[in-house]
Short mmCIF file of C-alpha atoms in Angstrom, two decimals:
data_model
loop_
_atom_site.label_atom_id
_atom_site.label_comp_id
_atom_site.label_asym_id
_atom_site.label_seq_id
_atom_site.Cartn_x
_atom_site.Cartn_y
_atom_site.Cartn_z
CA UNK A 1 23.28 -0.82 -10.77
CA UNK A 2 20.73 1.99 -9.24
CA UNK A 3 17.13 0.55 -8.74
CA UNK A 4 14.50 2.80 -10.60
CA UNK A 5 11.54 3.90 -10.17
CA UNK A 6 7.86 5.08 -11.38
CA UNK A 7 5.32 7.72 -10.42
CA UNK A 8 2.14 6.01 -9.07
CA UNK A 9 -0.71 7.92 -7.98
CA UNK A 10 -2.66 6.42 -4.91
CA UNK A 11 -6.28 7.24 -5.90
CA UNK A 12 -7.93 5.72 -3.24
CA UNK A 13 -6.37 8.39 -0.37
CA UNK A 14 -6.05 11.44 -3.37
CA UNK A 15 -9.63 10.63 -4.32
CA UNK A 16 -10.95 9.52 -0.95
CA UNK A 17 -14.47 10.99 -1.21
CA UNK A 18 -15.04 9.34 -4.86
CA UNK A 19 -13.57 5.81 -3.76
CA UNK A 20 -17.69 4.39 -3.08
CA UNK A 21 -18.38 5.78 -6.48
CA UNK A 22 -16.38 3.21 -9.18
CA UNK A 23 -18.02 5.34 -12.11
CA UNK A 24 -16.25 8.48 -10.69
CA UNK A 25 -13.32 6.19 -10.14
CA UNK A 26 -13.31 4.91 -13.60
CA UNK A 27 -13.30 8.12 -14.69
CA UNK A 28 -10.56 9.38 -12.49
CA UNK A 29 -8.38 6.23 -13.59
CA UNK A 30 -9.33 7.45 -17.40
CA UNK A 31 -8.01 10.89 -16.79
CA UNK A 32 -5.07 9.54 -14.85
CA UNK A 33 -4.06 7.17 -18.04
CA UNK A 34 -3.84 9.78 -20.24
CA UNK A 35 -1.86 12.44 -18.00
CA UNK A 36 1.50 11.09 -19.42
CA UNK A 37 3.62 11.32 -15.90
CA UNK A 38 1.87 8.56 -14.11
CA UNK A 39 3.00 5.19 -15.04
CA UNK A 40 1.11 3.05 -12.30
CA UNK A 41 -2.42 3.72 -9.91
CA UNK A 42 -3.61 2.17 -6.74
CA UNK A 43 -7.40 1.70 -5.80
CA UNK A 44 -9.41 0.00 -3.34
CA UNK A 45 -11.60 -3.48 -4.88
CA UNK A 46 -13.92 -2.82 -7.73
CA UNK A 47 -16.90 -4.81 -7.66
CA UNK A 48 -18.76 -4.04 -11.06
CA UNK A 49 -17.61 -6.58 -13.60
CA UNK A 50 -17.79 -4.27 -16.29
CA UNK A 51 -15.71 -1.04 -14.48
CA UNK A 52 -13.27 -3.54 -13.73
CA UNK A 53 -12.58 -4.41 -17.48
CA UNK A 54 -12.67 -1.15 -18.99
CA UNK A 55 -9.63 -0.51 -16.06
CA UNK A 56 -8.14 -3.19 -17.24
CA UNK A 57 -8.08 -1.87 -20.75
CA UNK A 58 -6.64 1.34 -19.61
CA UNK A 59 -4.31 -0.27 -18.34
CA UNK A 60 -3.32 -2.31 -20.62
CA UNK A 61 -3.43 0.60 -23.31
CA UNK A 62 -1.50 2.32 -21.30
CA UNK A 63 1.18 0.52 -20.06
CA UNK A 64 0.14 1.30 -16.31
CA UNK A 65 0.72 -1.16 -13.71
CA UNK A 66 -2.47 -2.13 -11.06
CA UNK A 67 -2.19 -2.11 -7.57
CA UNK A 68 -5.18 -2.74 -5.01
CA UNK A 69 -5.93 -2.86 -1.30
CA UNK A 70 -7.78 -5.18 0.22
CA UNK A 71 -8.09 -3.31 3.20
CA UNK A 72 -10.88 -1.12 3.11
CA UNK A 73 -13.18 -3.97 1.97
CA UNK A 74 -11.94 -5.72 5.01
CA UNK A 75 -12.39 -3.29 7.19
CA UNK A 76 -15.79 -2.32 6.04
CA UNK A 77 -16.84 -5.81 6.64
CA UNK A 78 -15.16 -5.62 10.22
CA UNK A 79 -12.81 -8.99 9.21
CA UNK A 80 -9.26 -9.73 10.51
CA UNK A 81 -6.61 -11.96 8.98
CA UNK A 82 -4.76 -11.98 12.52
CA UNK A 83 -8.19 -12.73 14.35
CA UNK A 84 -7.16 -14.64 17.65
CA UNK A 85 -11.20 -15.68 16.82
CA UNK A 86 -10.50 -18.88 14.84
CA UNK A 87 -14.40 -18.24 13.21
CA UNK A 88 -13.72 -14.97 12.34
CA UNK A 89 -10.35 -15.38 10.93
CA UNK A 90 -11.40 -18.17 8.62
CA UNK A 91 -14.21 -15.79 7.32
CA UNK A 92 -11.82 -13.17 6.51
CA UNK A 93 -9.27 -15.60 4.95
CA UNK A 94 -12.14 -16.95 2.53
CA UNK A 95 -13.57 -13.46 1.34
CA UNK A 96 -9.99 -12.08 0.60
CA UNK A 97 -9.65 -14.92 -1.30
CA UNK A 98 -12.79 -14.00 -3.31
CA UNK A 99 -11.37 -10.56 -3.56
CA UNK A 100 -8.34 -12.29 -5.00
CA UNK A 101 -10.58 -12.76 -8.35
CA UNK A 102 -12.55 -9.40 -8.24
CA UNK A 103 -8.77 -7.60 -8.44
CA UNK A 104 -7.62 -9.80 -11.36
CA UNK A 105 -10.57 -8.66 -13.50
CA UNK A 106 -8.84 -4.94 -13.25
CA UNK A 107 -5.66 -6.44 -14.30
CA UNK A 108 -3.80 -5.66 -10.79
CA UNK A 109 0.00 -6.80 -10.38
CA UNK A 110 0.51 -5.76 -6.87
CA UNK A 111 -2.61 -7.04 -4.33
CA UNK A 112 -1.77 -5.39 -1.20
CA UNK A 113 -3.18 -5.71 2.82
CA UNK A 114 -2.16 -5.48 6.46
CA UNK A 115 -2.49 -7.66 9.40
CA UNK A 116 -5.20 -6.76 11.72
CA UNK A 117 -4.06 -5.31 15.69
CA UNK A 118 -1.78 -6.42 17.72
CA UNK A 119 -2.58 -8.66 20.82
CA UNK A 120 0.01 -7.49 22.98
CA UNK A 121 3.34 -9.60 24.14
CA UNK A 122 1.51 -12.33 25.37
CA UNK A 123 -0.52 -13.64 21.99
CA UNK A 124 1.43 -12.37 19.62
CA UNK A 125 3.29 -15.23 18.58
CA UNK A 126 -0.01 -17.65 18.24
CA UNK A 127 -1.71 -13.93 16.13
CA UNK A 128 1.60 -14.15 13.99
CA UNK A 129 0.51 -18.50 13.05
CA UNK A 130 -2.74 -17.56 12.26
CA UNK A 131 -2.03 -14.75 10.02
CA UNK A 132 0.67 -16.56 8.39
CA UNK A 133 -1.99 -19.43 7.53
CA UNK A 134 -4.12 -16.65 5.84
CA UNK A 135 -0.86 -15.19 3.57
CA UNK A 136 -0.05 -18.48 2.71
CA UNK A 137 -3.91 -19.40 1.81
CA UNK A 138 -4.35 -16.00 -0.21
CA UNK A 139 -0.99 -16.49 -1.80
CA UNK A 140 -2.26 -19.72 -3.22
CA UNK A 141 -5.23 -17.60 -4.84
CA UNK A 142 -2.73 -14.87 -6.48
CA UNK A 143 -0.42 -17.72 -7.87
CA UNK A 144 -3.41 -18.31 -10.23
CA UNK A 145 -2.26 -15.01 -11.82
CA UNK A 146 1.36 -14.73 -13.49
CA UNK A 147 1.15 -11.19 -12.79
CA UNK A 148 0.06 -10.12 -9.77
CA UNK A 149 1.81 -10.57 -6.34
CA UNK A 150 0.72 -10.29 -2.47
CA UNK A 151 1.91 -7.07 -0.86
CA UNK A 152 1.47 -6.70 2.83
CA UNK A 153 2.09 -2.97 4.60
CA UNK A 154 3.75 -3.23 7.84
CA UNK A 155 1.85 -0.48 9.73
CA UNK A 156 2.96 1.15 13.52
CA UNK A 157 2.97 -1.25 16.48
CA UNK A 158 3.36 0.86 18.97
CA UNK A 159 1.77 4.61 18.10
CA UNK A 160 -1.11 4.32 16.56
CA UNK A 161 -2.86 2.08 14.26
CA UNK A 162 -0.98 -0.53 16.67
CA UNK A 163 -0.96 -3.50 14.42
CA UNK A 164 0.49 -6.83 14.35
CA UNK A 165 3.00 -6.66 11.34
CA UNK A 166 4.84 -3.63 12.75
CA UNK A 167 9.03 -3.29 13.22
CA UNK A 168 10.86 -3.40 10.09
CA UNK A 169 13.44 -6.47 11.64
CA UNK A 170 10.40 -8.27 12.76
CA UNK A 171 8.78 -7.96 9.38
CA UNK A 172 11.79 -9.23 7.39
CA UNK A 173 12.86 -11.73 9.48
CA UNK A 174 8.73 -13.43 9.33
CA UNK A 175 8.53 -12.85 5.82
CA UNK A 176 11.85 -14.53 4.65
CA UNK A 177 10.40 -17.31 6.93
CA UNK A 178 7.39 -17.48 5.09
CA UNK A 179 8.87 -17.02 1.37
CA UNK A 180 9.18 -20.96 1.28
CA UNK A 181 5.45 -21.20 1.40
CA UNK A 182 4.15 -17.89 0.01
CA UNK A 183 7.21 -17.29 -2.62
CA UNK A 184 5.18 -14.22 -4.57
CA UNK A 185 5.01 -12.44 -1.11
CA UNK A 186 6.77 -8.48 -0.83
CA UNK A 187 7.00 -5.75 1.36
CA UNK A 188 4.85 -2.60 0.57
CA UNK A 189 7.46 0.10 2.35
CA UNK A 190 5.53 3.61 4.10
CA UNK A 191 7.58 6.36 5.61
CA UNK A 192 4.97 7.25 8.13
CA UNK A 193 4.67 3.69 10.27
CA UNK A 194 8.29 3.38 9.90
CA UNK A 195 8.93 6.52 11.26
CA UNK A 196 6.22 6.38 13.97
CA UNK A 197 8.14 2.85 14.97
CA UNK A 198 11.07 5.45 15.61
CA UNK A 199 12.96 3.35 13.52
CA UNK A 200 15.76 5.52 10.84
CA UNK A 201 14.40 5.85 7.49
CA UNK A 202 17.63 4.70 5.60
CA UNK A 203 18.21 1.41 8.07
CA UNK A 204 14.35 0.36 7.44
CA UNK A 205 15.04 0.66 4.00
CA UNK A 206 18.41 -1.52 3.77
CA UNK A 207 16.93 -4.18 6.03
CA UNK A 208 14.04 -4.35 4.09
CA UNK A 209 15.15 -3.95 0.64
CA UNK A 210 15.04 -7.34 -0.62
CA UNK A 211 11.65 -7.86 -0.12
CA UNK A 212 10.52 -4.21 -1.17
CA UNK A 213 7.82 -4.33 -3.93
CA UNK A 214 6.73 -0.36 -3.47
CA UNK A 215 7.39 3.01 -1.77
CA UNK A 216 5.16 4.95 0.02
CA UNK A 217 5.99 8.34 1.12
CA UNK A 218 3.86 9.39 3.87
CA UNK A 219 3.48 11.70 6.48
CA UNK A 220 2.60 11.63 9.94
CA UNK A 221 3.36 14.03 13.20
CA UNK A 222 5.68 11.63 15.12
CA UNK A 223 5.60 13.65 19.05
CA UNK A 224 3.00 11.93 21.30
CA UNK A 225 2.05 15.15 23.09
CA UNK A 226 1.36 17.20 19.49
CA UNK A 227 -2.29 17.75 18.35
CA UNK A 228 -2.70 15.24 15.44
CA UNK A 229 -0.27 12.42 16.75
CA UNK A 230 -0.73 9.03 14.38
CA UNK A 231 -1.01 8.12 10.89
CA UNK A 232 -3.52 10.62 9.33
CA UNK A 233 -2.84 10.40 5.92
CA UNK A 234 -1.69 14.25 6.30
CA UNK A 235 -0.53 16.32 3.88
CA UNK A 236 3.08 16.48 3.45
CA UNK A 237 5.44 18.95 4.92
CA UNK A 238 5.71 20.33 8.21
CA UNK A 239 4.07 19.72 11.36
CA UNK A 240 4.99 16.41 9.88
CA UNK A 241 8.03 14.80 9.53
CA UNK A 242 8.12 14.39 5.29
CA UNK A 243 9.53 17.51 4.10
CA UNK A 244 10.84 17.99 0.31
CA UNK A 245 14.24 16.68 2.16
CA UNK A 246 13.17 13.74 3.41
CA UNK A 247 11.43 12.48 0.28
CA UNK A 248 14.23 13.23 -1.60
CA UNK A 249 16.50 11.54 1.04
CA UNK A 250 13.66 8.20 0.85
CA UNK A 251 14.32 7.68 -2.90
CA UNK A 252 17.74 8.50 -2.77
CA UNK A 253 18.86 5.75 -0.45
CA UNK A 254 16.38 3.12 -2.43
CA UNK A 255 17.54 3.74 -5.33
CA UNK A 256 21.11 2.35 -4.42
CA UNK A 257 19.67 -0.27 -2.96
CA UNK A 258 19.28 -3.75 -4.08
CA UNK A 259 15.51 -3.82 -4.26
CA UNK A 260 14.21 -7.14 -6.52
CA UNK A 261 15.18 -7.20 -9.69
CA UNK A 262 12.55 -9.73 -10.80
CA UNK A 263 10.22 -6.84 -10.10
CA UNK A 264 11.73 -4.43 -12.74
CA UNK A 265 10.66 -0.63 -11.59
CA UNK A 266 9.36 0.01 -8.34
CA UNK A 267 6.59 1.95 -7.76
CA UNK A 268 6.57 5.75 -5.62
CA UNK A 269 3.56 7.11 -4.88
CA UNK A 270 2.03 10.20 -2.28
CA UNK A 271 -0.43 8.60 0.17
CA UNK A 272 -2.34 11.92 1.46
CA UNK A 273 -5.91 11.17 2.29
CA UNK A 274 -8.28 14.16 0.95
CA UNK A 275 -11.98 15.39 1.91
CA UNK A 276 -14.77 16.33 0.72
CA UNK A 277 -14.30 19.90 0.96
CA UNK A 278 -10.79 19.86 -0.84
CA UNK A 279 -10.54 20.58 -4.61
CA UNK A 280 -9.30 16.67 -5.54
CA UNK A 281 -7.49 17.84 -8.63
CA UNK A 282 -5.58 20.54 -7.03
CA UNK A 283 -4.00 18.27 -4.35
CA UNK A 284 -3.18 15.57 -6.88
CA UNK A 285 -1.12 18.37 -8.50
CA UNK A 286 0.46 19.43 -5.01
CA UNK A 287 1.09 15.86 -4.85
CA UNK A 288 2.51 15.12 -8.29
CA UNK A 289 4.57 18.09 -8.21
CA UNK A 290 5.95 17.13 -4.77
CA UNK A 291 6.22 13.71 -5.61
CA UNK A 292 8.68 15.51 -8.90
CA UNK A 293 11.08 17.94 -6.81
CA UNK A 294 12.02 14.46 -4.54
CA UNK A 295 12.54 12.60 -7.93
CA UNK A 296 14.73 15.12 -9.07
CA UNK A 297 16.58 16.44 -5.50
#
């Protein structure tokens, strides 16, 4: 039976500028609800008690499904969940535990994050214990919630944002591991650090299609020599690698796939990261309509 899918709309990268505003977010999120394609959003933390249940309303109203990242309030903070620094580390794993609460007053079913960078060779293995302490820890916090699951992101190891939770086989392999201990824990699949590991689209997705709670379809310019190298949050379509082909070729091999059925439908959303000189709405609709011809390829 073919896996399927729903339209999610990443409003933290689409809406970049607005994301410190969470009245302009709100009011995003309130447009979003009532577009009738979207059936899911995904947002940074809200802090405002009352923002966070009127999102929760929406979405509830609406039959639209929550997901938020941790990781800009992480970052912002300058925390790690991979710290080698046992001090800093156990500050981290304490305030995304806190966050943990803030993201089940907006009614979120998919909490998401990534490890912090990787150490090289030599540490990895004692970076990998401490950051499976912290999934463990903040997977004790989620289980609070029927709903809502821990996502992580494995980003690039090797290219760019050089992280600890990189390779595809690594990823699976330490996750299944961890499953025991952390048994709400998935795999938030992105076409750009997958392809920027040089690893093939299609064998990423079968090795880590068990564990895969979303779909991100991302771009990036993959040659090291080309202006723009990394994981920019680019626009799709050439000089990057995520043409109308290769999105279409993304959801066609996941969706005969045996993703997790306990999930029902899996989300698919654009992550392309806009400014403040871009007309938000318009690239939302590049993005949408994009996001439709791949659907439908």
């Amino acid at each position: 039976m073919a896996t399927t899918f729903y339209p999610s709309a990443h409003l933290a990268e689409l809406f970049f500028p607005l994301a410190p505003d969470e009245e302009a977010m709100l009011q995003v999120i309130e447009k979003i609800a009532v577009s009738d394609y979207y059936q899911g959003f995904e947002t940074g933390i809200f802090h405002q008690s009352a923002i966070a249940k009127k999102i929760r309303l929406l979405a509830q109203q609406h039959a639209l499904h929550v997901t938020q990242w941790l990781t800009f309030e992480l970052l912002k903070e300058q925390l790690n969940l991979s710290s080698l620094d046992n001090v800093l580390r156990e500050k981290s794993i304490r305030r995304a535990c806190e966050l943990v609460h803030l993201a089940a007053e907006c009614g979120t079913s998919k909490l998401s994050l990534v490890s912090g960078s990787d150490p090289g060779d030599a540490l990895r293995d004692e970076a990998m214990k401490g950051f499976s302490e912290a999934i463990v820890r903040i997977g004790e916090e989620v289980s609070q919630y029927e709903g809502m699951l821990l996502q992580i992101e494995p980003l690039d190891r090797f290219a760019h944002k050089c992280q600890l939770i990189g390779p595809t086989n690594e990823t699976v392999e330490w996750m299944t591991a961890l499953r025991p201990d952390c048994p709400k824990l998935y795999l938030a699949w992105d076409s750009a650090h997958v392809a920027l590991n040089q690893e093939d689209l299609a064998e990423s997705l079968t090795l880590a299609a068990p564990l895969i709670s979303q779909l991100h379809l991302a771009n990036a310019i993959l040659d090291p020599q080309a202006a723009g190298f990394g994981d920019y949050h680019m626009k799709f379509g050439e000089p990057g690698f995520l043409t109308q082909a290769t999105a279409a070729h993304i959801i066609h091999t996941a969706r005969h796939l045996p993703l997790p059925t306990e999930l029902g439908p899996i989300s698919v959303a654009i992550e392309m990261r806009t400014t403040e000189q871009d007309d938000l709405w318009d690239n939302e609709r590049q993005c949408r309509e994009f996001l439709q011809r791949a659907w439908q390829a």
